[in-house]
mmCIF file of C-alpha atoms in Angstrom:
data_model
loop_
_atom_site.group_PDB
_atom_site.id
_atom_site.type_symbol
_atom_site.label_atom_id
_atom_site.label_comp_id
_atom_site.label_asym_id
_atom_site.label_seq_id
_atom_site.Cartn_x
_atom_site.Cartn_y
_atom_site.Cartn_z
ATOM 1 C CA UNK M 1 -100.200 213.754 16.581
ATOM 2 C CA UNK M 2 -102.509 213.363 19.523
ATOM 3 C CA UNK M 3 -99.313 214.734 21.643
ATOM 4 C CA UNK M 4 -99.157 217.949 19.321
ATOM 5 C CA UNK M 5 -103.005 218.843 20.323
ATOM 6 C CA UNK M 6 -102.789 218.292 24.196
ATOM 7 C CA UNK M 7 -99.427 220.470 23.869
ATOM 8 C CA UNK M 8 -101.160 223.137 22.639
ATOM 9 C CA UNK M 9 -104.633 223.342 24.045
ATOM 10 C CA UNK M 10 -104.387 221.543 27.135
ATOM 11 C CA UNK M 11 -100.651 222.880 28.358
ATOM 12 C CA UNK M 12 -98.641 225.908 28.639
ATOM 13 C CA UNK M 13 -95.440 223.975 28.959
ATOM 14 C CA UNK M 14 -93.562 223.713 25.446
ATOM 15 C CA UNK M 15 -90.385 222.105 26.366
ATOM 16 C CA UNK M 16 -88.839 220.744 29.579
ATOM 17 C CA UNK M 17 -85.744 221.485 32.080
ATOM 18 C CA UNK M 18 -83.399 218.145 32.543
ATOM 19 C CA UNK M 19 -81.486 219.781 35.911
ATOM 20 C CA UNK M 20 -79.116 216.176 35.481
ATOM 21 C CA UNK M 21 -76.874 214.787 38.302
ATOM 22 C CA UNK M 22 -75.132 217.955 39.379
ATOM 23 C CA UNK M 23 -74.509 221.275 38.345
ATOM 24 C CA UNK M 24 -70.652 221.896 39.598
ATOM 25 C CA UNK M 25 -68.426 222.002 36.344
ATOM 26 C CA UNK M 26 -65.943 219.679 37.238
ATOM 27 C CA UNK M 27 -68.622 216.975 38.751
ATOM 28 C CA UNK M 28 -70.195 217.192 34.791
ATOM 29 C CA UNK M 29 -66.799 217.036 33.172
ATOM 30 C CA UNK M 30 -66.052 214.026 35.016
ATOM 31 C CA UNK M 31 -69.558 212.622 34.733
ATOM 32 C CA UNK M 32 -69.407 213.442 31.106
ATOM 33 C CA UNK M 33 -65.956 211.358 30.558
ATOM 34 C CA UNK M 34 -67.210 208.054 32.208
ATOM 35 C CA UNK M 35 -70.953 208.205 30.681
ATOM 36 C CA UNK M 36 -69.062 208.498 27.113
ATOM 37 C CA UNK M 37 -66.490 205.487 28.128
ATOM 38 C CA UNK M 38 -68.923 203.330 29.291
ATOM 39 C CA UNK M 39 -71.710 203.718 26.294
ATOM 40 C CA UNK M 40 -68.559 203.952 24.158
ATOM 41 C CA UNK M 41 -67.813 199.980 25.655
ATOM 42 C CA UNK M 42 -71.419 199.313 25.405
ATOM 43 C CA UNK M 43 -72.175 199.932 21.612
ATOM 44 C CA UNK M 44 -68.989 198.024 21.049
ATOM 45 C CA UNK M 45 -68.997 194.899 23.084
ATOM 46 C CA UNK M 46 -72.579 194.387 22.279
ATOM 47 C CA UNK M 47 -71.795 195.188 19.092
ATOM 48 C CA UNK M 48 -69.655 192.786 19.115
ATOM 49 C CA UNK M 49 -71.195 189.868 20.878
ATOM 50 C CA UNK M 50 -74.283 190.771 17.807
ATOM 51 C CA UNK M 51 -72.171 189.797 15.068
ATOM 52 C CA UNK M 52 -70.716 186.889 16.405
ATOM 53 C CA UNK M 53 -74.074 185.398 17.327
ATOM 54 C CA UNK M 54 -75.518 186.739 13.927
ATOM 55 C CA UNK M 55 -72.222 185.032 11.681
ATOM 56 C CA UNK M 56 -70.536 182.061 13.791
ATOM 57 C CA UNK M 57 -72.354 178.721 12.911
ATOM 58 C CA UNK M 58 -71.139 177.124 16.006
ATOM 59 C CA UNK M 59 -73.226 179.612 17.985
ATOM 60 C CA UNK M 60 -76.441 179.463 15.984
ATOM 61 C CA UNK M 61 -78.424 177.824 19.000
ATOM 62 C CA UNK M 62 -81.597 179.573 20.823
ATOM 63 C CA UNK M 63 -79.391 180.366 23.644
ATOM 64 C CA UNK M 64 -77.382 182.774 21.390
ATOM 65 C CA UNK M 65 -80.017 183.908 19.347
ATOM 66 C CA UNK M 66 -81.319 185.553 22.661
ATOM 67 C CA UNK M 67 -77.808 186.332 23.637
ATOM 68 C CA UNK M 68 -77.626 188.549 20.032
ATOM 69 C CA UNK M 69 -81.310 189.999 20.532
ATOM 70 C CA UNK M 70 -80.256 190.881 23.918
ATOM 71 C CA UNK M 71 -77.428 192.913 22.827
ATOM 72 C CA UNK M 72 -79.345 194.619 20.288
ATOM 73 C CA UNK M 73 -81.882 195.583 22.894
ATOM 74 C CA UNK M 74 -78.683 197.111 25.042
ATOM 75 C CA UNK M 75 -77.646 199.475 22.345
ATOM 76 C CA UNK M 76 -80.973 200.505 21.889
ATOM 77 C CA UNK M 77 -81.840 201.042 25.625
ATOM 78 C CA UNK M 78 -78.644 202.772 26.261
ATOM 79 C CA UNK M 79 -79.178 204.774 23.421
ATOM 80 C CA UNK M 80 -82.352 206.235 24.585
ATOM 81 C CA UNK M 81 -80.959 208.388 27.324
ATOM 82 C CA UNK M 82 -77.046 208.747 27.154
ATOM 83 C CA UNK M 83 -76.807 210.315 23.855
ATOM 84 C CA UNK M 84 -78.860 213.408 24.870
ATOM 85 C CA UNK M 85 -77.016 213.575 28.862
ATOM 86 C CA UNK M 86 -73.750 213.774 26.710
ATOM 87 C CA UNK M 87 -75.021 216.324 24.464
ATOM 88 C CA UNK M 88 -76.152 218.243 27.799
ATOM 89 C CA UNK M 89 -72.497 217.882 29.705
ATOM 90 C CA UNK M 90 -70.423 218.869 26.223
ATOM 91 C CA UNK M 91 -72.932 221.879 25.252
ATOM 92 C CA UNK M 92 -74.829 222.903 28.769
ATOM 93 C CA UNK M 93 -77.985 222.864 26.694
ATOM 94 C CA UNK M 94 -80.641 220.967 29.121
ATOM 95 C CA UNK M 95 -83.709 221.561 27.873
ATOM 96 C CA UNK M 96 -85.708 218.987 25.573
ATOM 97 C CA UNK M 97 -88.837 219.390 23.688
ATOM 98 C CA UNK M 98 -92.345 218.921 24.930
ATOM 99 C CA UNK M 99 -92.355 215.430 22.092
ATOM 100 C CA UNK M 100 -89.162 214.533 22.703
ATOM 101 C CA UNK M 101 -89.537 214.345 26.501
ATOM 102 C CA UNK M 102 -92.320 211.847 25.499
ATOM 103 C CA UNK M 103 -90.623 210.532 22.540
ATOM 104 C CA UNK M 104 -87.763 209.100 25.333
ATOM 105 C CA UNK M 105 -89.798 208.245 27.744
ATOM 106 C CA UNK M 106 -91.930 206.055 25.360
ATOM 107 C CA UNK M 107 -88.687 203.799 24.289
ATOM 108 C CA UNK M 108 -87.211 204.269 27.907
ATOM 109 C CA UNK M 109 -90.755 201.782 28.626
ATOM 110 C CA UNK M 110 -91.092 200.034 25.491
ATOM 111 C CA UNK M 111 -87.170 198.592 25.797
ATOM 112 C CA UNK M 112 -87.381 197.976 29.436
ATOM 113 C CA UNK M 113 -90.220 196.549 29.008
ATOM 114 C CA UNK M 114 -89.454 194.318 26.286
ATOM 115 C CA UNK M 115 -85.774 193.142 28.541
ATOM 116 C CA UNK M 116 -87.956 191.912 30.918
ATOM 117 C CA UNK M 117 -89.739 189.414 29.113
ATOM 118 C CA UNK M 118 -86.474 188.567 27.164
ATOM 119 C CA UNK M 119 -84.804 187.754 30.304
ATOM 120 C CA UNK M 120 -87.788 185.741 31.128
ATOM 121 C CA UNK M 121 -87.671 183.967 26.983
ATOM 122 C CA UNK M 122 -84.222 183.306 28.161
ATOM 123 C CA UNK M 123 -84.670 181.625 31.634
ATOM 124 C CA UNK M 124 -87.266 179.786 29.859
ATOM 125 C CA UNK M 125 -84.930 178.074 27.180
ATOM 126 C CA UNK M 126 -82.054 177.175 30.133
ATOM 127 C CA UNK M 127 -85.382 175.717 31.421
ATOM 128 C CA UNK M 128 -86.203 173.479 28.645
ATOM 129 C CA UNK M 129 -82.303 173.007 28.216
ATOM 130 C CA UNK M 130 -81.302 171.446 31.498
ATOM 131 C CA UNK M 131 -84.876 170.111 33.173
ATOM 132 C CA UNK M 132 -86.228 168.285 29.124
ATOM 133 C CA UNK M 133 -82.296 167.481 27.059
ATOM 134 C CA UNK M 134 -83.646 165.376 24.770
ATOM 135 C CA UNK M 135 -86.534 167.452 23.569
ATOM 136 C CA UNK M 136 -84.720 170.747 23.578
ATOM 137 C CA UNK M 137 -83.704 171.289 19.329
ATOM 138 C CA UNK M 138 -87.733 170.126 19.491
ATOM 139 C CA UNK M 139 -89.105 172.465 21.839
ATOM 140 C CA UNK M 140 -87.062 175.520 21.006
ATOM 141 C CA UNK M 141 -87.288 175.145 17.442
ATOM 142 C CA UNK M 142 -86.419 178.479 15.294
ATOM 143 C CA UNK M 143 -90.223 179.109 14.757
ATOM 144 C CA UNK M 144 -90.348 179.318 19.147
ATOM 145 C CA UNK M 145 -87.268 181.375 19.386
ATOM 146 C CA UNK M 146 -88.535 184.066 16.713
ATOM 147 C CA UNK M 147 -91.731 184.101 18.631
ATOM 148 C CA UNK M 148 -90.213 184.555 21.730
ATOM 149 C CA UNK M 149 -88.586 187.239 21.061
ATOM 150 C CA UNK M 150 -91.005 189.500 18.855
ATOM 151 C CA UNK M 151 -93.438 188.785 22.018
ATOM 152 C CA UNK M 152 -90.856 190.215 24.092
ATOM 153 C CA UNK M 153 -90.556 192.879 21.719
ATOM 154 C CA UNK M 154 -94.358 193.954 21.025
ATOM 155 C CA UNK M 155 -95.380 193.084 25.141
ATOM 156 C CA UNK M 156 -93.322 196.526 25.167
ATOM 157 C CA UNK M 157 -95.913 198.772 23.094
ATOM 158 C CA UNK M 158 -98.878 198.565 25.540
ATOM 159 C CA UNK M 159 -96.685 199.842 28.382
ATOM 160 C CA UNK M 160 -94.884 202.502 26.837
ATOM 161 C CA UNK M 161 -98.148 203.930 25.050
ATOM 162 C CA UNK M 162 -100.285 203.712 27.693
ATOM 163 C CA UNK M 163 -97.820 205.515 30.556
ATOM 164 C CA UNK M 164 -96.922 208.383 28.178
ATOM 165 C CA UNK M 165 -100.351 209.068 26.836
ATOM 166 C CA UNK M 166 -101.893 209.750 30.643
ATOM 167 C CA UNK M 167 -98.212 212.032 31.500
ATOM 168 C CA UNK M 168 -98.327 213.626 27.702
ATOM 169 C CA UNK M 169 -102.072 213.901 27.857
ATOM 170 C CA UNK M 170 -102.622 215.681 31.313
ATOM 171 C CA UNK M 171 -102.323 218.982 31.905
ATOM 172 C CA UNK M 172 -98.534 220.817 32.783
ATOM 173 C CA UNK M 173 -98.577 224.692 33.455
ATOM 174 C CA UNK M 174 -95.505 224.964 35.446
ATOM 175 C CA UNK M 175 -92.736 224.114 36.917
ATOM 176 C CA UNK M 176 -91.366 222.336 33.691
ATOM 177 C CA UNK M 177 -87.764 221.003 35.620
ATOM 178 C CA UNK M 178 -87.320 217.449 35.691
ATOM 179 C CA UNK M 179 -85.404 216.671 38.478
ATOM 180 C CA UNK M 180 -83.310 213.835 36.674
ATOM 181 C CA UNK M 181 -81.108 213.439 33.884
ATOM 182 C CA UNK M 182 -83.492 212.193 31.252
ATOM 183 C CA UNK M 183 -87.423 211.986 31.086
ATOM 184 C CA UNK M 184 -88.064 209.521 33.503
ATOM 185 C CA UNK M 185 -91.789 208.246 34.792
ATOM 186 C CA UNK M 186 -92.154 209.613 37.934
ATOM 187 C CA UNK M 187 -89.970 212.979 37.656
ATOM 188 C CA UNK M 188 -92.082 214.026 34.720
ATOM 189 C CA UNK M 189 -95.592 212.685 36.364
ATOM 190 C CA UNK M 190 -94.899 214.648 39.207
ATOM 191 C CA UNK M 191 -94.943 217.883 37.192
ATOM 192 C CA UNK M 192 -98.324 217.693 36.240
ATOM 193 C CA UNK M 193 -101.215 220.426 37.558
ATOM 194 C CA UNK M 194 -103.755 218.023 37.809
ATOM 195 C CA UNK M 195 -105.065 214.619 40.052
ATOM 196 C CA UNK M 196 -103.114 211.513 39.034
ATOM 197 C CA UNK M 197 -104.530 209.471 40.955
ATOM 198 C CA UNK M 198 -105.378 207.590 37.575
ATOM 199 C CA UNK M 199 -101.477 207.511 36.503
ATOM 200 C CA UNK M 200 -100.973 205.714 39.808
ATOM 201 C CA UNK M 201 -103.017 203.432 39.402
ATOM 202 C CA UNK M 202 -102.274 202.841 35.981
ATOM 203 C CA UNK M 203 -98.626 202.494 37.232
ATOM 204 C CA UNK M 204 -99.222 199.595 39.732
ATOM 205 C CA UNK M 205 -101.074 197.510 37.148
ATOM 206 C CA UNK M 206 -98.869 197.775 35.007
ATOM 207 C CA UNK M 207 -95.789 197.263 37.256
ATOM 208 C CA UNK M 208 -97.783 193.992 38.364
ATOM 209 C CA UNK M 209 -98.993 192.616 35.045
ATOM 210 C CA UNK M 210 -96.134 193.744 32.650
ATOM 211 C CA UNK M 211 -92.912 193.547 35.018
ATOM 212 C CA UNK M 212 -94.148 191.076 37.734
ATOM 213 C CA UNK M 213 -95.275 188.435 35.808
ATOM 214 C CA UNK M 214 -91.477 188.078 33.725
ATOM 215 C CA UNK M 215 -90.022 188.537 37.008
ATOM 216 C CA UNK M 216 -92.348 185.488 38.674
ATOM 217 C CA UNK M 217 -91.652 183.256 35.404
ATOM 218 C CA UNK M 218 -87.666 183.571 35.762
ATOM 219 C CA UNK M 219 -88.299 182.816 39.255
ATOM 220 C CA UNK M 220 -90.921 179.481 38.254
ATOM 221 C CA UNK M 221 -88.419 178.075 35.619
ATOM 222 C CA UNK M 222 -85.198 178.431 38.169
ATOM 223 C CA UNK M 223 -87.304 176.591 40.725
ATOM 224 C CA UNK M 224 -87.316 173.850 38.105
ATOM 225 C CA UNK M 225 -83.590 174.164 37.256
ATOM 226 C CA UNK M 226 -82.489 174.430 40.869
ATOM 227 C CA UNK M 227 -84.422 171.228 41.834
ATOM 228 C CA UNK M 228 -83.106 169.721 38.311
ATOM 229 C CA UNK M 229 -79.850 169.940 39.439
ATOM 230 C CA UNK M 230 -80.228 168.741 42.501
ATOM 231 C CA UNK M 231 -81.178 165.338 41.561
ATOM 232 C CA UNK M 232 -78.247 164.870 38.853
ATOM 233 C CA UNK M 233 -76.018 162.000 39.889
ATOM 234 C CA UNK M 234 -72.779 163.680 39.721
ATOM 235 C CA UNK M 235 -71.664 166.718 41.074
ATOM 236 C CA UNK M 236 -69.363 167.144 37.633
ATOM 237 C CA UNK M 237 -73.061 167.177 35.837
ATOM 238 C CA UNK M 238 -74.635 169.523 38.161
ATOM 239 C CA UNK M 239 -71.766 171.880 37.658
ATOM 240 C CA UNK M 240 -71.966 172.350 34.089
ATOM 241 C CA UNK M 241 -75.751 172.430 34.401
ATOM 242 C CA UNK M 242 -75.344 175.373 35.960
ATOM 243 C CA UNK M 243 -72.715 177.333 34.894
ATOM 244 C CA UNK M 244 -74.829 176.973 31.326
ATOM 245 C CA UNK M 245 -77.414 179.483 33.202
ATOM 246 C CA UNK M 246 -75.227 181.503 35.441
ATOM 247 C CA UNK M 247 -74.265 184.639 33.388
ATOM 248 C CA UNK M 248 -77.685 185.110 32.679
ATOM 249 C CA UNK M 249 -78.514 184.482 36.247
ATOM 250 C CA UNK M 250 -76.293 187.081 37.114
ATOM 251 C CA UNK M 251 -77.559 189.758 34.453
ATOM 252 C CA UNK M 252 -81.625 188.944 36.025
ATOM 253 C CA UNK M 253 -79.587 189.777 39.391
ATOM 254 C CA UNK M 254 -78.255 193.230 37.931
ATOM 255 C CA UNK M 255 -81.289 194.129 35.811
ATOM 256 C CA UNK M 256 -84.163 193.424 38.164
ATOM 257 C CA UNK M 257 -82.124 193.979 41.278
ATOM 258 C CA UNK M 258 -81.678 197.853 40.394
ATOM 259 C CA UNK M 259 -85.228 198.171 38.995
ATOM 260 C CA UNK M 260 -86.829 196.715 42.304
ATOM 261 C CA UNK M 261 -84.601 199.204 44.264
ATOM 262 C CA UNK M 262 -85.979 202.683 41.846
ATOM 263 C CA UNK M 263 -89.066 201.629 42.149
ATOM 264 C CA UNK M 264 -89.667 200.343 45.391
ATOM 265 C CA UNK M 265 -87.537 202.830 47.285
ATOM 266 C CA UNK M 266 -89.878 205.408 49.326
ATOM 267 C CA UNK M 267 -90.828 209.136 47.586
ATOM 268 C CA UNK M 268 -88.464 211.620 49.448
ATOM 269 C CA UNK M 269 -86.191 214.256 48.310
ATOM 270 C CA UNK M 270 -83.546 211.729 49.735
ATOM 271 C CA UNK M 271 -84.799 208.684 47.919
ATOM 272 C CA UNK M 272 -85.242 211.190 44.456
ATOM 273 C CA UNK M 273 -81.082 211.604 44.619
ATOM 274 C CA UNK M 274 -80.369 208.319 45.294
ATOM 275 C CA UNK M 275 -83.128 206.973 42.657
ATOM 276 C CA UNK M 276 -80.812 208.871 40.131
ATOM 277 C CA UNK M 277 -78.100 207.066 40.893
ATOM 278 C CA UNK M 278 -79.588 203.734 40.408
ATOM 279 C CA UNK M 279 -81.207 205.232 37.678
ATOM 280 C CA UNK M 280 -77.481 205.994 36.300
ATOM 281 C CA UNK M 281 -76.630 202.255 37.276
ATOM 282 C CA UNK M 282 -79.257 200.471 35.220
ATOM 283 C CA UNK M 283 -79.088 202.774 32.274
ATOM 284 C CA UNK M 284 -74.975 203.103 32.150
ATOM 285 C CA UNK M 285 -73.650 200.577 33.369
ATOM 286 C CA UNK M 286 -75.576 197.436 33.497
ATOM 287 C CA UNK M 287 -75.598 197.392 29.969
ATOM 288 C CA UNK M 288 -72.306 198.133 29.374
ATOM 289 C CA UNK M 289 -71.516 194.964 31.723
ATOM 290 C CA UNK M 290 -73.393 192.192 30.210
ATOM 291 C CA UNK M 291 -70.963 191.873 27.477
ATOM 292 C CA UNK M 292 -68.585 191.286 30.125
ATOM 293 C CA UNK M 293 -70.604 188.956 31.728
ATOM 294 C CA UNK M 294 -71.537 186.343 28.859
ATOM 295 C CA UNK M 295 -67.804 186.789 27.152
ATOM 296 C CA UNK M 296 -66.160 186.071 30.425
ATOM 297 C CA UNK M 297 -68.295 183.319 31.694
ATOM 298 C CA UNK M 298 -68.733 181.560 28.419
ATOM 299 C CA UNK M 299 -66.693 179.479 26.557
ATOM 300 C CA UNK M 300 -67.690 179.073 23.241
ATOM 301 C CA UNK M 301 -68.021 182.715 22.772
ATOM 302 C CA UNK M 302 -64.368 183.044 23.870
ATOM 303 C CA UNK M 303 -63.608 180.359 21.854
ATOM 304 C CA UNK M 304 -65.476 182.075 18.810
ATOM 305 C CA UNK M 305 -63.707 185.187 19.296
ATOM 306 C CA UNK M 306 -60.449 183.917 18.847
ATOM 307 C CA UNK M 307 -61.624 182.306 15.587
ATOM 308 C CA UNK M 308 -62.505 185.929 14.601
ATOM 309 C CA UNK M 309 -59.151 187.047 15.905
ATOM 310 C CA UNK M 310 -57.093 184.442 14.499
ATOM 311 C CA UNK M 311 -58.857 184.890 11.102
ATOM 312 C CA UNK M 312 -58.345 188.600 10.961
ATOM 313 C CA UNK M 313 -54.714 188.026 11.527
ATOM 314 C CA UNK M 314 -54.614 185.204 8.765
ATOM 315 C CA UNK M 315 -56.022 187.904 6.506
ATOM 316 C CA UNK M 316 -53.520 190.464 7.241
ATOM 317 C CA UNK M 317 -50.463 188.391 6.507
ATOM 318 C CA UNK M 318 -52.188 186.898 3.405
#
């Protein structure tokens, strides 16, 4: 409700102006048919990766139970944005309202938020996995995993409230276009009238405690694998050591790498177009890949789904 007030005391602007990647016709048509593709594959292969995780007992380890949260936080990140830039290509309509500019930009924050310190719960248990064996069903009991992840979850809230109550509480009076394709941080925060010096600030504090610190644990606990597997006696050992951590390796890479680039990348006019593209990369695609990623590279869950498969057949012939 506090949003309501500010909108209509402290603010002439009622709804926004999401200008998108382009404005040719035939550049949204074809933009429009590999968004929908692509969160179509999403919403089904993390569907998909959910319920085995949730309903195979041979995969009811901490290591899936992350893997399922995981892809439940996908579909719910990809959801944010790429419902409403479809709606925009199919119908041209691309404006949004004054709360539900903030309403996406506070799950945009709160779910990319809360991946980053899942990715971190999850280098954390390959930590305990491959550096303490033994003490691993001990350690990352099903009381630590729950924990784990609703930390991840709620370390989201603080973020997300705090960056869109100083945007959604400062003044706007015009120009309401946001120069991207949903209601991003810095597009919107650059809109408003008055100083933000405070947002700024705001922004690198949080960008240090809230994203740096899940990035630097990652980094801590694959020091400790690395070095780990490094002093196994056999390189047979060391090889299935690692290949245990190295789809989710490779989904930190994808995740973090794009992030580091938005965010890091100098304020131009140049940088804004190309921010939208990696914008586009780590909101389309990279979750639409990390189904790929852990079905390919992982056995069991290949394994699991052929279970499925072969029991679905079974069914039809009975």
């Amino acid at each position: 409700m506090v949003f309501e007030w500010e909108q209509e005391n402290n603010t002439t602007v009622t709804r926004f102006i999401i200008l998108g990647l382009c404005r040719n016709p035939l550049c949204q048509m074809l933009l429009f048919l590999m968004c929908f593709i692509l969160y179509t594959f999403t919403l089904l292969g993390n569907s998909l990766i959910l319920l085995i995780t949730m309903t195979e007992p041979a995969l009811h380890s901490a290591m899936y139970f992350f893997l399922g949260n995981l892809s439940f936080l996908e579909i719910c990140y990809s959801s944010v944005t790429l419902p409403k830039m479809l709606a925009v290509f199919l119908t041209g309509d691309n404006t949004i309202s004054f709360m539900g500019c903030a309403a996406q930009m506070y799950f945009f924050l709160l779910l990319g938020s809360a991946e980053c310190y899942l990715l971190a719960a999850m280098a954390y248990d390959r930590y305990v996995a491959i550096c303490y064996p033994l003490r691993y069903t001990q350690i990352m009991d099903r009381r630590s995993c729950i924990w784990l992840v609703v930390s991840s979850w709620l370390s989201g809230i603080p973020v997300a409230f705090t960056q869109t109550s100083l945007v959604f509480t400062s003044l706007f009076c015009g120009p309401n276009e946001v120069d991207h394709f949903f209601c991003d941080l810095a597009p919107v925060q650059g809109l408003i009238c008055t100083d933000i010096s405070q947002n700024e600030i705001s922004n690198m504090v949080i960008t240090i405690v809230f994203l740096a610190t899940p990035f630097t644990l990652i980094l801590v606990s694959y020091f400790h694998i690395i070095s780990t597997i490094l002093q196994m006696p056999s390189a047979n050992s060391s090889h299935k050591a690692f290949s245990t951590c190295s789809s989710h390796l490779v989904a930190v890479t994808l995740f973090y790498g794009s992030g580091i680039v938005m965010y890091l990348h100098p304020r131009s006019s140049h940088a804004l177009e190309h921010g939208k593209v990696v914008s586009l990369f780590y909101t389309v695609v990279t979750p639409c890949l990390n189904p790929i990623i852990y079905s390919l590279r992982n056995k069991e869950i290949k394994e699991a789904l052929r279970r499925r498969m072969a029991r679905k057949r079974t069914s039809q012939v009975a």
